[in-house]
Coordinates of C-alpha atoms and ligand atoms in Angstrom, one line a residue:
M28 CA -0.2 -0.1 0.1
R29 CA 1.1 3.3 -0.8
A30 CA 1.5 6.3 1.9
G31 CA -1.5 8.6 0.2
R32 CA -4.9 8.3 1.0
L33 CA -8.0 9.1 -0.8
R34 CA -11.6 9.3 0.5
V35 CA -14.5 10.0 -2.0
V36 CA -16.9 11.6 0.8
G37 CA -20.5 12.5 0.6
L38 CA -21.7 15.7 2.1
G39 CA -25.6 14.6 2.1
P40 CA -27.9 17.2 0.4
G41 CA -27.0 20.6 1.8
A42 CA -27.5 20.8 5.7
P43 CA -24.5 20.1 7.8
E44 CA -26.6 18.1 10.2
W45 CA -26.9 15.6 7.4
I46 CA -23.0 14.9 7.2
T47 CA -22.2 11.9 8.6
T48 CA -19.3 11.4 11.5
E49 CA -17.3 9.4 9.0
A50 CA -17.7 12.2 6.3
S51 CA -16.8 15.2 8.7
E52 CA -13.5 13.1 10.2
A53 CA -12.4 12.6 6.8
L54 CA -12.9 16.0 6.0
A55 CA -11.0 17.3 9.1
T56 CA -8.0 14.9 8.4
A57 CA -7.5 15.8 4.6
T58 CA -4.5 17.6 3.9
D59 CA -6.3 18.1 0.2
L60 CA -9.9 18.9 -0.7
V61 CA -11.1 18.3 -4.3
G62 CA -14.5 19.2 -5.6
Y63 CA -16.8 21.3 -7.6
G64 CA -16.4 24.7 -6.1
P65 CA -19.7 25.1 -4.6
Y66 CA -19.7 21.9 -2.5
L67 CA -16.1 23.3 -1.2
A68 CA -17.6 26.3 -0.2
R69 CA -19.9 24.5 2.1
L70 CA -17.2 23.3 4.2
T71 CA -15.4 24.9 7.2
E72 CA -11.8 26.4 6.1
R73 CA -9.2 24.8 7.8
P74 CA -5.3 26.3 8.4
G75 CA -2.9 24.4 6.0
Q76 CA -5.6 22.6 4.0
H77 CA -5.5 22.8 0.5
R78 CA -8.4 23.3 -1.9
H79 CA -8.8 22.5 -5.2
A80 CA -12.2 23.8 -6.7
S81 CA -13.0 22.5 -10.3
D82 CA -16.0 22.9 -12.4
N83 CA -19.1 20.4 -12.4
R84 CA -18.5 18.9 -15.6
Q85 CA -14.5 17.9 -15.2
E86 CA -15.3 14.8 -13.3
L87 CA -13.0 12.6 -14.7
E88 CA -10.1 14.8 -14.7
R89 CA -10.8 15.9 -11.1
A90 CA -10.6 12.2 -10.3
R91 CA -7.3 11.7 -11.9
F92 CA -5.7 14.6 -10.1
A93 CA -7.1 13.5 -7.0
L94 CA -5.4 10.1 -7.7
E95 CA -2.2 11.7 -8.6
L96 CA -2.4 13.8 -5.5
A97 CA -3.0 10.9 -3.1
T98 CA -0.4 8.9 -5.2
S99 CA 2.4 11.7 -4.4
G100 CA 1.6 11.1 -0.6
R101 CA -1.1 13.4 0.5
N102 CA -4.3 12.6 2.2
V103 CA -7.0 13.9 -0.3
A104 CA -10.7 13.7 0.2
V105 CA -12.6 14.0 -3.1
V106 CA -16.4 15.5 -2.2
S107 CA -19.7 15.0 -3.6
G108 CA -22.9 16.4 -2.9
G109 CA -25.4 13.4 -1.7
D110 CA -23.8 10.2 -1.9
P111 CA -21.0 10.0 -3.9
G112 CA -21.9 6.7 -5.3
I113 CA -25.3 7.9 -6.8
F114 CA -24.6 9.6 -9.9
A115 CA -21.6 11.2 -8.6
M116 CA -17.7 10.8 -8.1
A117 CA -17.0 7.5 -6.8
A118 CA -17.7 6.2 -10.2
A119 CA -15.5 8.8 -12.1
V120 CA -12.6 7.6 -9.4
M121 CA -13.2 4.0 -10.4
E122 CA -13.3 4.9 -13.9
A123 CA -10.0 6.9 -14.0
I124 CA -8.5 3.8 -11.5
E125 CA -9.7 1.3 -14.4
T126 CA -8.3 3.4 -17.2
G127 CA -5.5 4.8 -15.5
E128 CA -1.9 3.8 -13.9
S129 CA -1.4 0.7 -12.0
A130 CA 0.1 2.4 -9.0
W131 CA -3.2 4.1 -8.5
R132 CA -4.5 0.2 -7.7
E133 CA -2.4 -0.1 -4.8
L134 CA -3.6 3.4 -3.0
D135 CA -5.6 3.3 0.3
I136 CA -9.1 4.5 -1.5
A137 CA -12.6 4.2 0.4
V138 CA -15.9 5.6 -0.6
V139 CA -17.6 7.4 2.6
P140 CA -21.3 7.2 1.8
G141 CA -23.8 10.4 2.5
I142 CA -27.5 10.6 2.4
T143 CA -28.5 11.0 -1.1
A144 CA -31.4 13.7 -2.5
M145 CA -33.9 11.4 -3.0
Q146 CA -33.8 9.9 0.7
A147 CA -33.9 13.7 1.6
A148 CA -36.7 14.4 -0.4
A149 CA -38.5 11.5 0.6
A150 CA -38.4 12.2 4.6
R151 CA -39.7 15.5 4.0
I152 CA -43.1 14.4 2.5
G153 CA -43.8 11.2 4.0
A154 CA -42.5 7.8 2.7
P155 CA -42.8 7.8 -1.3
L156 CA -40.1 5.4 -1.6
G157 CA -41.8 2.8 0.8
H158 CA -42.2 0.2 -1.7
D159 CA -40.0 -0.5 -5.0
F160 CA -38.3 2.1 -6.8
C161 CA -35.8 3.0 -9.2
A162 CA -33.4 6.1 -10.0
I163 CA -32.8 7.6 -13.3
S164 CA -30.5 10.3 -14.1
L165 CA -31.3 12.7 -17.1
S166 CA -28.0 13.9 -17.4
D167 CA -27.2 15.3 -20.8
N168 CA -24.1 13.5 -22.0
L169 CA -24.3 10.5 -20.4
K170 CA -26.9 8.6 -22.5
D171 CA -29.3 8.7 -25.3
W172 CA -32.8 9.6 -25.4
S173 CA -33.6 6.1 -26.6
I174 CA -32.0 4.8 -23.5
I175 CA -34.2 7.1 -21.1
E176 CA -37.4 6.3 -23.0
K177 CA -36.8 2.8 -22.8
R178 CA -35.9 2.7 -18.7
L179 CA -38.9 5.2 -18.4
R180 CA -41.2 3.0 -20.4
L181 CA -40.1 -0.3 -18.4
A182 CA -40.0 1.3 -15.1
S183 CA -43.6 2.6 -15.6
E184 CA -44.8 -0.9 -16.8
A185 CA -43.2 -2.6 -14.0
D186 CA -45.1 0.1 -11.9
F187 CA -41.9 1.5 -9.6
V188 CA -42.0 4.7 -8.3
I189 CA -39.2 6.9 -10.2
A190 CA -37.0 9.4 -8.8
L191 CA -35.5 11.4 -11.4
Y192 CA -31.7 13.3 -10.9
N193 CA -30.7 15.9 -13.1
P194 CA -34.5 16.8 -14.4
A195 CA -33.0 20.4 -16.0
S196 CA -30.2 19.3 -18.3
K197 CA -28.4 22.5 -19.4
A198 CA -27.9 21.7 -23.5
R199 CA -31.8 20.2 -23.1
P200 CA -33.8 22.0 -21.0
E201 CA -36.8 20.4 -22.9
R202 CA -36.0 17.2 -21.7
I203 CA -37.9 17.1 -18.7
G204 CA -41.3 18.2 -20.2
D205 CA -40.5 15.5 -23.0
V206 CA -40.3 13.3 -19.9
F207 CA -43.8 14.4 -18.4
V208 CA -45.3 14.1 -21.9
F209 CA -44.0 10.4 -22.2
L210 CA -45.2 9.2 -18.8
R211 CA -48.5 10.3 -19.6
T212 CA -48.9 8.0 -21.7
H213 CA -47.9 5.4 -19.5
K214 CA -49.5 6.3 -16.1
S215 CA -52.4 7.8 -14.8
A216 CA -52.9 11.6 -14.7
A217 CA -53.7 11.5 -11.0
T218 CA -49.8 9.8 -10.2
P219 CA -48.6 12.1 -7.4
V220 CA -45.3 13.9 -8.6
I221 CA -42.9 15.4 -6.2
F222 CA -40.7 18.5 -6.7
A223 CA -38.1 18.9 -4.3
R224 CA -35.8 21.5 -4.8
A225 CA -32.3 22.1 -2.8
V226 CA -33.9 20.1 0.1
G227 CA -31.6 20.7 2.9
R228 CA -30.4 24.2 2.0
A229 CA -32.0 27.6 3.1
D230 CA -33.7 28.2 -0.5
E231 CA -35.4 24.6 0.0
R232 CA -38.9 24.1 -1.9
L233 CA -41.2 21.4 -2.0
T234 CA -44.3 21.0 -4.2
V235 CA -46.7 18.2 -4.7
T236 CA -48.9 17.8 -7.5
K237 CA -50.1 15.5 -10.2
L238 CA -48.6 13.9 -13.4
G239 CA -51.4 15.4 -15.3
D240 CA -50.5 19.1 -13.8
A241 CA -46.4 18.5 -13.7
D242 CA -45.0 22.1 -15.0
P243 CA -41.5 21.3 -16.2
L244 CA -40.4 24.9 -15.2
L245 CA -40.6 23.9 -11.4
A246 CA -37.7 21.6 -12.4
D247 CA -34.1 23.0 -12.1
M248 CA -30.5 21.8 -11.7
A249 CA -31.3 21.6 -8.0
T250 CA -34.4 19.7 -8.2
L251 CA -35.2 15.8 -7.6
I252 CA -38.4 14.8 -8.9
I253 CA -40.2 11.9 -7.5
I254 CA -43.2 10.3 -9.7
G255 CA -45.4 7.9 -7.7
S256 CA -46.7 4.2 -8.8
S257 CA -50.0 3.4 -9.1
E258 CA -50.2 2.8 -5.3
T259 CA -48.5 6.2 -4.2
R260 CA -51.2 8.4 -2.6
P261 CA -52.0 11.3 -0.3
I262 CA -52.9 11.2 3.6
E263 CA -54.8 14.4 3.8
R264 CA -54.3 16.4 7.2
P265 CA -56.2 19.0 8.9
G266 CA -55.4 22.8 9.2
G267 CA -54.0 23.1 5.7
A268 CA -51.0 21.0 6.6
Q269 CA -49.2 19.7 3.7
P270 CA -50.3 16.1 2.9
F271 CA -47.9 12.7 3.4
I272 CA -47.1 11.1 0.3
Y273 CA -46.9 7.4 0.8
T274 CA -46.4 4.3 -1.2
P275 CA -47.9 1.2 0.9
R276 CA -44.9 -1.4 1.8
G277 CA -47.2 -4.0 0.3
Y278 CA -47.7 -4.1 -3.0
G279 CA -51.8 -4.1 -4.3
A280 CA -52.9 -4.1 -0.4
R281 CA -54.9 -1.3 -0.5
A282 CA -56.4 -0.2 3.0
Ligands
LIG309 N1 -24.6 12.3 -5.6 C1 -26.0 13.1 -5.7 C2 -26.5 13.4 -6.7 C3 -25.5 14.1 -8.1 S1 -26.6 14.4 -9.5 C4 -26.9 12.7 -4.3 O1 -26.7 11.3 -4.1 O2 -27.5 13.3 -3.9 C5 -27.3 16.1 -9.1 C6 -28.8 16.1 -9.0 O3 -29.1 15.6 -7.5 C7 -29.5 17.3 -8.9 O4 -29.8 17.6 -10.3 C8 -30.6 17.1 -8.2 O5 -31.7 16.2 -8.9 C9 -30.2 16.2 -7.2 N2 -29.7 16.9 -5.9 C10 -28.7 17.1 -5.5 N3 -28.8 17.6 -4.2 C11 -30.1 18.1 -3.9 C12 -30.7 18.6 -3.2 N4 -30.6 19.1 -2.0 N5 -32.5 18.8 -3.4 C13 -32.8 18.1 -4.4 N6 -32.3 17.6 -5.0 C14 -30.8 17.7 -5.2

């Protein structure tokens, strides 16, 4: 094993209380922090610790840079929002290792998990992920629309709850609108849809609507969307309180 160390650390969706103790420890003991600028900006500055901020699109380059730093003997923490294993840096680091220098395979490398956006969003609203679900990223450049369409169609057919990450792709802002149009041909217009924006941050906003009314303009880069299954339903509450949305644990066991 070489001297350096690499930790791929999940920061959770935004609230400091959603950072695990293990993640805090990895951040505190790192000599170097590597990550997307806004994620690094969330963290306490520590004297002597180096920060290497980069653009969000440069994930593979950032991973290689972090591996090089660790190879030179540094204790490196690569940070990701949410969980680093979900549409984030852990896979970029693995990809860099798979295609990179053999010395990188000898490094002390570990992934430190975090709370992912869909868990935080679900917790805010009740239990929409209480039964089987899937997660799909609508990110621009990593797959074609034909694959997204196939997955949406089959996920609808299998009646999964669907969590959509990266709904507002910069290059194709119309994509989320296309997703709603497509899903309306496969699912009931009454299906609950949750727009969970910036969960755990000061500008958090939750909107619950129905598939038939879902407005694509509610989705931006900081929004996670949950689309219910045929079983997902609201529990109304008195006094104008936000209804809970939940998916029962047993399929086909309507109360
Ligand atoms: N690794 C991250 C996901 C990265 S992909 C995680 O586990 O959460 C980026 C997408 O995650 C965003 O486009 C958005 O869909 C979602 N996301 C990240 N943080 C969020 C937050 N605080 N609130 C709502 N959605 C969030």
